Coordinates of C-alpha atoms and ligand atoms in Angstrom, one line a residue:
M1 CA 79.6 103.2 118.3
P2 CA 82.4 100.6 117.9
I3 CA 81.7 97.9 115.4
P4 CA 80.4 94.7 117.1
R5 CA 83.4 92.3 117.0
R6 CA 81.3 89.2 116.3
G7 CA 80.5 88.8 112.6
R8 CA 83.4 90.9 111.5
F9 CA 85.8 88.1 110.6
L10 CA 85.7 85.3 108.1
L11 CA 85.8 82.1 110.2
L12 CA 86.6 79.6 107.6
A13 CA 87.4 76.0 108.2
S14 CA 90.2 75.8 105.6
A15 CA 93.3 77.2 107.0
T16 CA 95.1 78.4 104.0
A17 CA 94.5 78.9 100.3
G18 CA 96.7 77.7 97.6
V19 CA 98.3 80.7 95.9
V20 CA 99.6 80.6 92.4
V21 CA 101.7 83.2 90.8
A22 CA 99.9 84.1 87.6
A23 CA 101.7 83.1 84.4
G24 CA 103.1 85.8 82.2
I25 CA 103.9 88.3 84.9
A26 CA 107.5 89.2 85.7
V27 CA 108.6 87.5 88.9
T28 CA 111.5 88.6 91.0
G29 CA 113.7 86.2 92.7
T30 CA 115.4 86.5 96.1
A31 CA 118.2 88.8 95.2
E32 CA 119.2 88.9 98.8
A33 CA 117.1 88.1 101.8
A34 CA 116.2 91.2 103.6
S35 CA 115.9 91.1 107.4
T36 CA 113.0 93.5 108.0
L37 CA 109.4 93.6 106.6
G38 CA 109.7 97.0 105.0
A39 CA 113.0 96.3 103.4
S40 CA 111.9 93.0 102.1
A41 CA 108.6 94.4 100.7
A42 CA 110.6 97.2 99.0
Q43 CA 112.5 94.6 97.0
T44 CA 109.3 94.1 94.9
G45 CA 108.3 97.8 95.0
R46 CA 105.8 97.4 97.8
Y47 CA 105.5 98.7 101.3
F48 CA 104.8 96.9 104.6
G49 CA 103.0 99.2 107.1
A50 CA 101.4 99.3 110.5
A51 CA 98.5 101.2 112.0
I52 CA 99.9 103.3 114.8
A53 CA 98.5 105.3 117.7
A54 CA 99.9 108.8 118.7
G55 CA 99.4 107.8 122.3
R56 CA 102.0 105.0 122.0
L57 CA 104.8 107.0 120.4
G58 CA 106.4 107.6 123.8
D59 CA 106.9 103.8 124.2
S60 CA 110.5 103.0 123.0
T61 CA 109.8 99.3 122.5
Y62 CA 106.9 100.3 120.2
T63 CA 108.8 103.0 118.2
G64 CA 111.8 100.8 118.0
I65 CA 109.9 98.1 116.2
L66 CA 108.1 100.7 114.2
T67 CA 111.2 102.4 112.8
R68 CA 113.0 99.1 112.3
E69 CA 110.4 97.1 110.5
F70 CA 107.8 99.3 108.7
N71 CA 108.0 101.6 105.8
S72 CA 104.4 102.8 105.9
V73 CA 102.1 104.1 108.7
T74 CA 98.4 104.5 109.0
P75 CA 96.9 106.5 111.9
E76 CA 94.6 104.1 113.8
N77 CA 92.2 106.9 114.9
E78 CA 94.0 110.3 114.6
M79 CA 92.8 111.4 111.1
K80 CA 89.2 110.3 111.5
W81 CA 86.4 112.9 111.5
D82 CA 85.9 113.0 115.3
A83 CA 89.6 113.6 115.7
T84 CA 90.2 116.2 113.0
E85 CA 87.0 118.3 113.2
P86 CA 85.7 118.0 116.8
S87 CA 83.4 121.0 116.3
Q88 CA 82.1 122.1 113.0
G89 CA 84.6 124.2 111.1
R90 CA 87.3 123.9 113.8
F91 CA 90.0 121.6 112.7
S92 CA 92.5 119.8 115.0
Y93 CA 95.5 118.2 113.5
T94 CA 97.8 117.8 116.4
N95 CA 97.7 114.0 116.7
G96 CA 97.3 113.4 113.0
D97 CA 100.4 115.5 112.4
R98 CA 102.3 113.5 115.0
I99 CA 101.5 110.3 113.0
L100 CA 102.4 112.0 109.7
N101 CA 105.7 113.3 111.0
Q102 CA 106.6 110.0 112.6
G103 CA 106.1 108.4 109.2
L104 CA 107.8 111.0 107.1
S105 CA 110.8 111.3 109.4
N106 CA 111.3 107.6 109.0
G107 CA 111.1 107.8 105.2
S108 CA 107.7 105.9 105.3
K109 CA 104.6 106.3 103.3
V110 CA 101.6 107.6 105.1
R111 CA 98.1 106.1 104.4
G112 CA 95.4 108.6 105.4
H113 CA 92.5 106.9 107.2
A114 CA 89.6 107.9 106.8
L115 CA 88.0 111.0 105.4
L116 CA 84.4 109.8 105.6
W117 CA 82.9 106.9 107.6
H118 CA 79.6 106.3 109.3
Q119 CA 81.5 105.7 112.6
Q120 CA 83.6 107.9 114.6
Q121 CA 81.8 111.0 113.5
P122 CA 81.8 114.0 115.8
G123 CA 78.5 114.5 117.6
W124 CA 77.7 117.6 115.6
A125 CA 77.9 115.7 112.3
Q126 CA 75.8 112.8 113.7
S127 CA 73.0 115.3 114.4
L128 CA 73.0 116.7 110.8
S129 CA 71.2 115.4 107.8
G130 CA 70.3 116.2 104.2
S131 CA 72.1 119.0 102.4
A132 CA 73.6 120.4 105.6
L133 CA 75.3 117.1 106.3
R134 CA 76.4 116.7 102.6
T135 CA 77.9 120.2 102.6
A136 CA 79.7 119.6 105.9
A137 CA 81.0 116.2 104.8
I138 CA 82.4 117.5 101.5
N139 CA 83.9 120.5 103.3
H140 CA 85.5 118.0 105.7
V141 CA 87.1 116.1 102.9
T142 CA 88.3 119.3 101.2
Q143 CA 89.8 120.7 104.4
V144 CA 91.5 117.6 105.7
A145 CA 92.9 116.6 102.3
T146 CA 94.1 120.1 101.7
H147 CA 95.9 120.2 105.1
Y148 CA 97.8 117.0 104.2
K149 CA 98.2 117.8 100.5
G150 CA 101.3 116.4 99.0
K151 CA 102.2 114.3 102.0
I152 CA 99.7 111.4 101.9
Y153 CA 100.5 108.3 99.7
A154 CA 96.9 107.1 99.7
W155 CA 93.7 108.2 101.4
D156 CA 90.8 106.0 102.5
V157 CA 88.3 108.5 101.2
V158 CA 85.3 106.5 102.1
N159 CA 85.4 103.6 104.6
E160 CA 82.9 100.8 105.0
A161 CA 79.9 102.1 103.0
F162 CA 78.6 98.7 101.9
A163 CA 76.1 96.5 103.8
D164 CA 77.0 93.1 105.2
G165 CA 75.0 90.2 104.1
G166 CA 73.8 89.2 100.6
S167 CA 72.3 92.4 99.3
G168 CA 75.5 93.8 97.7
G169 CA 74.1 97.2 98.4
R170 CA 75.0 100.2 100.4
R171 CA 74.8 100.4 104.2
D172 CA 72.2 102.7 105.6
S173 CA 73.8 105.7 107.3
N174 CA 73.3 109.4 107.7
L175 CA 75.8 109.9 104.8
Q176 CA 73.9 107.4 102.6
R177 CA 70.7 109.2 103.3
T178 CA 72.1 112.4 101.7
G179 CA 72.0 110.6 98.4
N180 CA 73.7 107.7 96.6
D181 CA 76.2 110.0 95.0
W182 CA 77.8 110.9 98.3
I183 CA 80.8 108.6 97.6
E184 CA 81.6 110.0 94.2
A185 CA 81.2 113.5 95.5
A186 CA 83.7 112.7 98.2
F187 CA 86.2 111.2 95.7
R188 CA 85.9 114.3 93.5
A189 CA 86.5 116.6 96.4
A190 CA 89.5 114.7 97.5
R191 CA 91.0 114.7 94.1
A192 CA 90.5 118.4 93.7
A193 CA 92.1 119.0 97.2
D194 CA 95.1 116.7 96.8
P195 CA 95.7 115.5 93.2
G196 CA 98.9 113.6 94.2
A197 CA 97.2 111.2 96.7
K198 CA 95.9 107.9 95.6
L199 CA 92.2 107.7 96.5
C200 CA 90.9 104.5 97.9
Y201 CA 87.7 102.9 98.9
N202 CA 88.2 100.7 102.0
D203 CA 86.0 97.9 103.5
Y204 CA 85.9 94.7 105.5
N205 CA 84.4 91.3 104.7
T206 CA 85.3 92.0 101.1
D207 CA 88.3 89.7 101.2
G208 CA 86.9 87.0 99.0
V209 CA 84.4 87.0 96.1
N210 CA 81.1 87.5 97.8
A211 CA 78.0 89.7 97.5
K212 CA 79.5 92.5 99.4
S213 CA 82.8 92.6 97.5
T214 CA 80.9 92.3 94.2
G215 CA 78.8 95.4 95.3
V216 CA 82.1 97.3 95.8
Y217 CA 83.4 95.9 92.5
N218 CA 80.4 97.1 90.6
M219 CA 80.8 100.6 92.1
V220 CA 84.5 100.7 91.2
R221 CA 83.7 99.6 87.6
D222 CA 81.1 102.2 87.3
F223 CA 83.4 104.9 88.7
K224 CA 86.1 104.0 86.2
A225 CA 83.6 104.0 83.4
R226 CA 82.3 107.4 84.3
G227 CA 85.6 109.0 85.2
V228 CA 85.0 109.3 88.9
P229 CA 88.5 109.6 90.3
I230 CA 89.3 106.3 92.2
D231 CA 92.8 104.8 92.3
C232 CA 92.7 102.0 94.8
V233 CA 90.6 99.6 96.9
G234 CA 91.6 98.6 100.4
F235 CA 90.8 95.1 101.7
Q236 CA 90.9 95.3 105.5
S237 CA 91.4 91.6 106.0
H238 CA 90.5 91.3 109.7
L239 CA 90.6 87.5 109.4
G240 CA 89.6 84.7 111.7
T241 CA 91.3 81.4 111.5
G242 CA 91.2 81.1 107.7
I243 CA 91.5 83.0 104.4
P244 CA 88.9 82.8 101.6
G245 CA 90.1 80.4 98.9
D246 CA 89.5 83.1 96.3
Y247 CA 91.4 85.8 98.2
Q248 CA 94.0 86.3 95.4
A249 CA 91.4 86.0 92.6
N250 CA 89.4 88.7 94.4
L251 CA 92.3 91.1 94.5
Q252 CA 93.1 90.3 90.9
R253 CA 89.6 91.1 89.6
F254 CA 89.7 94.5 91.2
A255 CA 93.2 95.1 89.8
D256 CA 91.9 94.2 86.4
L257 CA 89.5 97.1 86.7
G258 CA 92.5 99.4 86.6
V259 CA 92.9 100.2 90.3
D260 CA 95.6 99.4 92.8
V261 CA 94.7 97.1 95.6
Q262 CA 96.1 97.2 99.2
I263 CA 95.7 95.0 102.3
T264 CA 94.9 97.8 104.7
E265 CA 94.1 96.4 108.2
L266 CA 95.5 92.9 108.4
D267 CA 95.2 91.0 111.6
V268 CA 94.5 87.2 112.1
A269 CA 93.1 85.4 115.1
Q270 CA 95.7 83.3 116.9
G271 CA 94.4 79.8 117.5
G272 CA 94.3 78.4 114.0
N273 CA 97.2 78.4 111.6
Q274 CA 98.0 82.1 112.2
A275 CA 101.4 82.0 110.6
G276 CA 100.0 80.1 107.6
V277 CA 97.2 82.6 107.0
Y278 CA 99.6 85.5 107.3
A279 CA 101.9 83.9 104.7
S280 CA 99.0 83.2 102.4
V281 CA 97.8 86.8 102.5
T282 CA 101.4 88.0 101.8
R283 CA 101.9 85.6 98.9
A284 CA 98.5 86.7 97.4
C285 CA 99.5 90.3 97.4
L286 CA 102.9 89.5 95.9
A287 CA 101.2 87.6 93.1
V288 CA 99.1 90.6 92.1
S289 CA 101.3 93.2 90.4
R290 CA 98.9 96.0 91.4
C291 CA 98.8 95.0 95.1
T292 CA 101.1 97.8 96.3
G293 CA 101.4 97.0 100.0
I294 CA 100.2 95.4 103.2
T295 CA 99.3 97.1 106.5
V296 CA 98.9 95.3 109.8
W297 CA 96.4 96.9 112.2
G298 CA 98.8 97.4 115.1
I299 CA 102.3 96.3 116.2
R300 CA 102.2 94.1 119.3
D301 CA 99.2 92.0 120.4
S302 CA 98.7 94.3 123.3
D303 CA 98.2 97.2 120.8
S304 CA 95.4 95.5 119.0
W305 CA 91.8 96.5 119.1
R306 CA 91.0 92.7 119.1
T307 CA 91.8 92.3 122.8
G308 CA 92.6 88.7 123.8
E309 CA 92.9 87.4 120.2
N310 CA 96.6 88.1 119.9
P311 CA 96.2 88.7 116.2
L312 CA 99.5 90.6 115.4
L313 CA 103.1 89.9 114.4
F314 CA 104.8 90.8 117.7
D315 CA 103.9 89.6 121.2
N316 CA 103.1 91.8 124.1
S317 CA 106.8 92.2 124.9
G318 CA 107.7 93.1 121.3
N319 CA 109.2 89.7 120.4
K320 CA 108.8 88.4 116.9
K321 CA 106.1 85.7 116.6
A322 CA 106.0 82.7 114.2
A323 CA 103.6 84.8 112.1
Y324 CA 106.3 87.4 111.7
T325 CA 108.8 84.9 110.4
S326 CA 106.3 83.4 108.0
V327 CA 105.5 86.9 106.5
L328 CA 109.2 87.8 106.2
N329 CA 110.0 84.5 104.5
A330 CA 107.1 85.0 102.1
L331 CA 108.3 88.5 101.3
N332 CA 111.8 87.3 100.8
A333 CA 110.6 84.6 98.4
G334 CA 109.7 87.4 96.0
G335 CA 106.8 88.0 93.7
T336 CA 105.5 90.2 90.9
T337 CA 107.1 93.6 90.8
S338 CA 104.7 96.4 91.8
P339 CA 105.0 99.8 90.2
S340 CA 107.8 101.7 91.8
P341 CA 106.9 104.4 94.3
S342 CA 108.3 107.1 92.0
S343 CA 105.7 106.2 89.4
S344 CA 102.8 105.7 91.8
G345 CA 100.3 107.3 89.4
T346 CA 101.3 105.1 86.5
T347 CA 100.4 101.6 85.5
S348 CA 102.4 98.9 83.9
P349 CA 100.9 97.2 80.9
S350 CA 98.5 94.5 82.0
P351 CA 99.7 91.0 81.6
S352 CA 98.4 89.2 78.5
P353 CA 96.9 85.8 78.8
S354 CA 99.6 83.3 78.0
G355 CA 100.0 82.6 74.3
T356 CA 98.7 86.0 73.2
T357 CA 100.6 89.3 72.8
S358 CA 99.0 92.8 73.1
P359 CA 99.7 95.2 70.3
Q360 CA 102.2 97.8 71.6
P361 CA 101.5 101.4 70.6
T362 CA 104.1 102.9 68.3
G363 CA 105.6 106.4 68.6
P364 CA 106.6 108.1 71.8
C365 CA 103.2 108.3 73.4
T366 CA 99.5 108.4 72.6
A367 CA 96.5 109.9 74.5
S368 CA 92.8 108.9 74.5
V369 CA 90.0 110.6 76.3
S370 CA 86.8 109.2 77.8
L371 CA 84.0 111.7 78.6
N372 CA 81.3 111.8 81.2
S373 CA 79.1 114.7 80.0
W374 CA 75.9 116.3 81.3
N375 CA 74.0 119.4 80.2
G376 CA 76.5 122.2 80.7
G377 CA 79.5 120.3 81.9
F378 CA 81.8 117.3 81.6
V379 CA 84.6 115.3 83.2
A380 CA 87.3 114.1 80.9
T381 CA 89.6 111.2 81.8
V382 CA 92.7 111.1 79.7
R383 CA 94.9 108.0 79.4
V384 CA 98.5 108.6 78.3
T385 CA 100.2 105.5 76.9
A386 CA 103.9 105.0 76.2
G387 CA 104.9 103.5 72.9
S388 CA 107.6 100.8 72.6
A389 CA 110.1 103.0 74.6
P390 CA 109.7 104.4 78.1
V391 CA 108.5 108.0 78.4
N392 CA 110.2 110.5 80.7
G393 CA 107.8 113.5 80.8
W394 CA 104.8 114.1 78.6
T395 CA 102.5 116.8 77.3
V396 CA 99.0 116.3 76.0
D397 CA 97.3 118.9 73.9
V398 CA 93.5 119.1 73.8
T399 CA 91.3 121.4 71.8
L400 CA 88.1 122.5 73.5
P401 CA 85.0 123.7 71.6
S402 CA 84.3 127.4 71.7
G403 CA 82.5 128.3 74.9
S404 CA 83.9 125.4 76.9
A405 CA 86.5 125.9 79.7
V406 CA 88.5 123.8 82.1
T407 CA 87.6 124.4 85.7
S408 CA 89.7 121.8 87.6
V409 CA 92.5 119.4 86.7
W410 CA 93.9 116.4 88.6
S411 CA 97.2 114.5 88.1
A412 CA 98.5 117.1 85.6
G413 CA 99.2 120.8 85.3
N414 CA 97.6 122.9 82.6
T415 CA 98.5 125.8 80.4
G416 CA 95.4 127.6 79.2
S417 CA 91.8 126.7 80.1
S418 CA 89.9 127.3 76.8
G419 CA 90.5 126.6 73.2
A420 CA 93.9 124.9 72.9
V421 CA 94.8 123.6 76.3
S422 CA 98.1 121.9 77.2
F423 CA 98.4 119.4 80.0
R424 CA 101.8 118.5 81.5
N425 CA 102.6 115.5 83.8
V426 CA 103.1 116.2 87.5
A427 CA 106.2 114.8 89.4
Y428 CA 104.8 111.4 90.2
N429 CA 103.4 110.4 86.8
G430 CA 105.9 111.6 84.3
Q431 CA 107.7 108.3 83.9
I432 CA 105.8 105.7 82.1
P433 CA 107.3 102.3 81.3
A434 CA 107.3 101.1 77.6
G435 CA 103.7 100.1 76.8
G436 CA 102.5 101.3 80.2
S437 CA 100.0 104.1 80.9
T438 CA 98.8 106.7 83.3
E439 CA 95.7 108.8 83.7
F440 CA 94.9 112.4 84.4
G441 CA 91.6 114.2 84.3
F442 CA 89.9 117.5 84.1
Q443 CA 86.5 118.9 84.7
G444 CA 84.9 121.7 82.6
T445 CA 81.9 123.8 81.7
G446 CA 80.4 123.5 78.2
T447 CA 81.1 120.4 76.2
G448 CA 84.2 118.2 76.2
P449 CA 86.8 117.8 73.5
S450 CA 85.6 115.8 70.4
A451 CA 89.0 115.2 68.7
T452 CA 91.6 112.7 69.9
P453 CA 94.3 114.6 71.9
T454 CA 97.9 114.6 70.8
C455 CA 100.7 113.5 73.0
A456 CA 104.4 114.5 73.0
A457 CA 107.0 112.8 75.1
G458 CA 110.0 114.5 76.8
Ligands
G3I1 O1 90.5 108.1 123.2 C1 89.4 107.7 124.0 C2 89.8 107.8 125.5 O2 90.0 109.2 125.8 C3 88.6 107.2 126.3 O3 89.0 107.3 127.6 C4 88.4 105.8 125.9 C5 87.2 105.2 126.6 O4 86.5 104.2 125.9 O5 88.0 105.8 124.5 C6 89.1 106.3 123.7 O6 88.7 106.2 122.4 C7 88.7 104.9 121.8 C8 89.6 104.9 120.6 O7 89.5 103.7 119.9 C9 91.0 105.1 120.9 O8 91.5 104.1 121.7 C10 87.3 104.6 121.4 O9 86.4 104.4 122.5 C11 87.2 103.3 120.6 O10 85.9 103.2 120.0 C12 88.2 103.4 119.4 O11 88.2 102.2 118.7 C13 88.7 102.2 117.4 C14 87.7 101.8 116.4 O12 88.2 101.8 115.1 C15 86.4 102.7 116.4 O13 85.4 102.1 115.6 C16 89.9 101.4 117.4 O14 91.0 101.9 118.2 C17 90.4 101.2 115.9 O15 91.4 100.2 115.9 C18 89.3 100.8 115.0 O16 89.8 100.8 113.7 C19 88.8 100.4 112.7 C20 89.2 101.1 111.4 O17 89.2 102.4 111.6 C21 88.2 100.7 110.3 N1 88.1 99.3 110.2 C22 87.8 98.5 111.4 C23 88.8 98.8 112.5 C24 88.6 98.0 113.7 O18 87.3 98.3 114.2

């Protein structure tokens, strides 16, 4: 069932929100104005993407804009459950692969959308429940993430699992009825299948500080505390004629939890100050150093799911609209520098409140571990922090108690699985800026390490 269109958007009276670049964060200037969205976003280490449809790739106006303007793509429908597993255990990647290859051949990032969602499930999944559905869902995550392993920048692992309204709780769905832990089970399965992909939770009407976004916030905080692998939160931003006044503050509070944030499905109703709202969203992302990119949900107005609302950056003929120019100008005005694509798994040091300085670790690197243990097993999340100089490659040595063993590892490679175990960075998280940090994790049987791990750089 498609989502009812009414009630999906924030219809705010105020057209735009004042957006302030936070003090204490490095701000880039306009080195040179770029002439396309992707190139301009790249100047601050970000991407500017579009949702695209395989069925439109034969349209040369469409692909012309796509390859010229965008450096990230998201499949609008082609990687969803009904498309990729139309009958149970029989996987179909033809159209998903077309989107992937379109993106990769253009040097673009590919955002995977979406591994699990209560909508667009194949009929066979809709008729399952309980452990049969849970097993099928986790198998789906594992199979699809494995098929695209190493090629996806970020996966929307779970889409739209929170309820609208004031409860701040989960939405009822067949997936939710398999048990509240279905989301973390999905994230763990995705991490095990593709350790290089950023794993996102994605939702709508979470674009300001409200009960729903606070419900998501509490889940992310809990996941981070317990070592459930989550790297990013997507804010769909299907907007009406306004933008919440606390849009940027909302992005920042999630970023402060230690996840990246991304604007994932941006479109804005035409009729109000469309260009102004687009510019405000762009400036808000640029002001948050962990906001790594923006995706618009379609290219031309005629490609949009919001028929008749003309919510995109190009008109039906492919001409640039005023909203396009306002986004490009906002991008060219610069903003905080986002972590570079080559260090997508690493984080820069958090900005300190003005007037204070954070103590910088000394030595080449240090490692600390947080454990989530249960009877017979554990998950360890290890934070690797660079000292006062950048780190180019790292090794973390951990000692496991007798009888314990590592069973899976993410965002690192390991030598040994019991006793003295050595973890080495993978390609995307070896470089850590001075004072910055990155995380990897491992799951094991028995009990986790009790001593502080040692870290060696180089
Ligand atoms: O492909 C069939 C076609 O064969 C058939 O003839 C036609 C008849 O209706 O339907 C076509 O499928 C449609 C599909 O889009 C492809 O165009 C579905 O009916 C239609 O429901 C589907 O809508 C998509 C919608 O998700 C489904 O809920 C939209 O394109 C897509 O833009 C939209 O995207 C969602 C995000 O995934 C999640 N966030 C909200 C966003 C907007 O609803």
